């Protein structure tokens, strides 16, 4: 919407440490949950970070779902489910930590 305020729900934050702790370390904020944003959010935690500098990754998008447009027609003809065509960022990124 132009000119109006919209409520935006940020996608889940990935913990900065494997145990889920939140240390005062570097943070990475990814703006946009398109292909590039999803790829960055999934790749960054798997890089070889030293324990003390592993960043906390946060993905921010207007929507709570990643819509894969090439499959949208399959949803319209009832060949796919909403979660297959437009999974939530939480479901996509849940195991990335």
Short mmCIF file of C-alpha atoms in Angstrom, two decimals:
data_model
loop_
_atom_site.label_atom_id
_atom_site.label_comp_id
_atom_site.label_asym_id
_atom_site.label_seq_id
_atom_site.Cartn_x
_atom_site.Cartn_y
_atom_site.Cartn_z
CA UNK A 1 0.00 0.00 0.00
CA UNK A 2 1.24 3.43 -0.80
CA UNK A 3 1.11 6.13 1.79
CA UNK A 4 -0.51 3.88 4.40
CA UNK A 5 1.01 1.96 7.24
CA UNK A 6 1.03 -1.78 7.03
CA UNK A 7 1.80 -4.21 9.77
CA UNK A 8 4.82 -6.29 8.96
CA UNK A 9 5.72 -9.50 10.65
CA UNK A 10 9.44 -10.23 10.52
CA UNK A 11 10.46 -13.75 9.65
CA UNK A 12 12.05 -15.73 12.45
CA UNK A 13 15.48 -14.80 13.69
CA UNK A 14 18.12 -17.45 13.54
CA UNK A 15 19.99 -17.86 16.84
CA UNK A 16 23.57 -16.64 16.91
CA UNK A 17 24.80 -19.76 18.70
CA UNK A 18 23.86 -23.42 18.26
CA UNK A 19 22.47 -23.52 21.81
CA UNK A 20 20.03 -20.72 20.95
CA UNK A 21 21.77 -18.11 23.10
CA UNK A 22 21.81 -14.48 22.08
CA UNK A 23 25.26 -13.01 22.60
CA UNK A 24 26.21 -9.43 21.82
CA UNK A 25 27.84 -10.22 18.52
CA UNK A 26 27.51 -9.16 14.92
CA UNK A 27 24.06 -9.10 13.36
CA UNK A 28 23.00 -9.45 9.75
CA UNK A 29 19.62 -8.11 8.65
CA UNK A 30 18.39 -9.35 5.27
CA UNK A 31 15.77 -7.11 3.68
CA UNK A 32 13.50 -9.08 1.40
CA UNK A 33 12.59 -12.73 1.30
CA UNK A 34 12.95 -13.37 -2.42
CA UNK A 35 15.33 -15.96 -3.84
CA UNK A 36 18.41 -13.94 -2.81
CA UNK A 37 17.17 -13.27 0.72
CA UNK A 38 16.18 -16.90 1.32
CA UNK A 39 19.52 -18.11 -0.07
CA UNK A 40 21.46 -15.69 2.15
CA UNK A 41 19.44 -16.60 5.26
CA UNK A 42 19.99 -20.32 4.65
CA UNK A 43 23.68 -20.02 3.71
CA UNK A 44 25.02 -17.59 6.33
CA UNK A 45 24.52 -19.86 9.37
CA UNK A 46 26.25 -22.76 7.63
CA UNK A 47 29.45 -20.83 6.87
CA UNK A 48 32.51 -21.59 9.03
CA UNK A 49 32.24 -18.76 11.61
CA UNK A 50 34.47 -18.58 14.65
CA UNK A 51 32.24 -19.16 17.70
CA UNK A 52 32.70 -15.64 19.04
CA UNK A 53 31.72 -13.88 15.80
CA UNK A 54 28.88 -16.00 14.42
CA UNK A 55 26.27 -13.41 13.39
CA UNK A 56 22.63 -13.39 14.33
CA UNK A 57 20.67 -13.45 11.05
CA UNK A 58 17.27 -11.80 10.73
CA UNK A 59 15.15 -11.87 7.56
CA UNK A 60 12.60 -9.07 7.14
CA UNK A 61 9.85 -9.19 4.50
CA UNK A 62 6.42 -7.63 3.99
CA UNK A 63 4.79 -11.02 3.87
CA UNK A 64 5.00 -14.07 6.07
CA UNK A 65 5.23 -16.34 3.01
CA UNK A 66 7.63 -16.91 0.13
CA UNK A 67 5.42 -17.20 -2.98
CA UNK A 68 6.89 -19.34 -5.75
CA UNK A 69 5.05 -17.79 -8.70
CA UNK A 70 5.83 -20.51 -11.29
CA UNK A 71 3.71 -22.94 -9.25
CA UNK A 72 0.82 -20.56 -8.62
CA UNK A 73 -1.24 -22.09 -11.43
CA UNK A 74 -1.00 -25.50 -9.71
CA UNK A 75 -2.64 -24.01 -6.65
CA UNK A 76 -5.42 -22.56 -8.81
CA UNK A 77 -6.20 -25.95 -10.39
CA UNK A 78 -5.92 -27.75 -7.04
CA UNK A 79 -2.76 -29.71 -7.91
CA UNK A 80 -0.75 -28.21 -5.04
CA UNK A 81 -1.32 -26.97 -1.52
CA UNK A 82 -0.77 -23.43 -0.26
CA UNK A 83 2.22 -24.62 1.77
CA UNK A 84 3.84 -26.13 -1.34
CA UNK A 85 3.42 -22.97 -3.43
CA UNK A 86 3.77 -20.36 -0.69
CA UNK A 87 5.58 -21.78 2.36
CA UNK A 88 6.01 -19.56 5.40
CA UNK A 89 9.45 -18.14 6.05
CA UNK A 90 9.30 -19.82 9.47
CA UNK A 91 8.91 -23.25 7.82
CA UNK A 92 11.67 -22.55 5.28
CA UNK A 93 14.16 -21.19 7.79
CA UNK A 94 13.25 -23.20 10.87
CA UNK A 95 16.03 -25.75 10.42
CA UNK A 96 18.68 -23.27 9.28
CA UNK A 97 19.97 -22.46 12.75
#
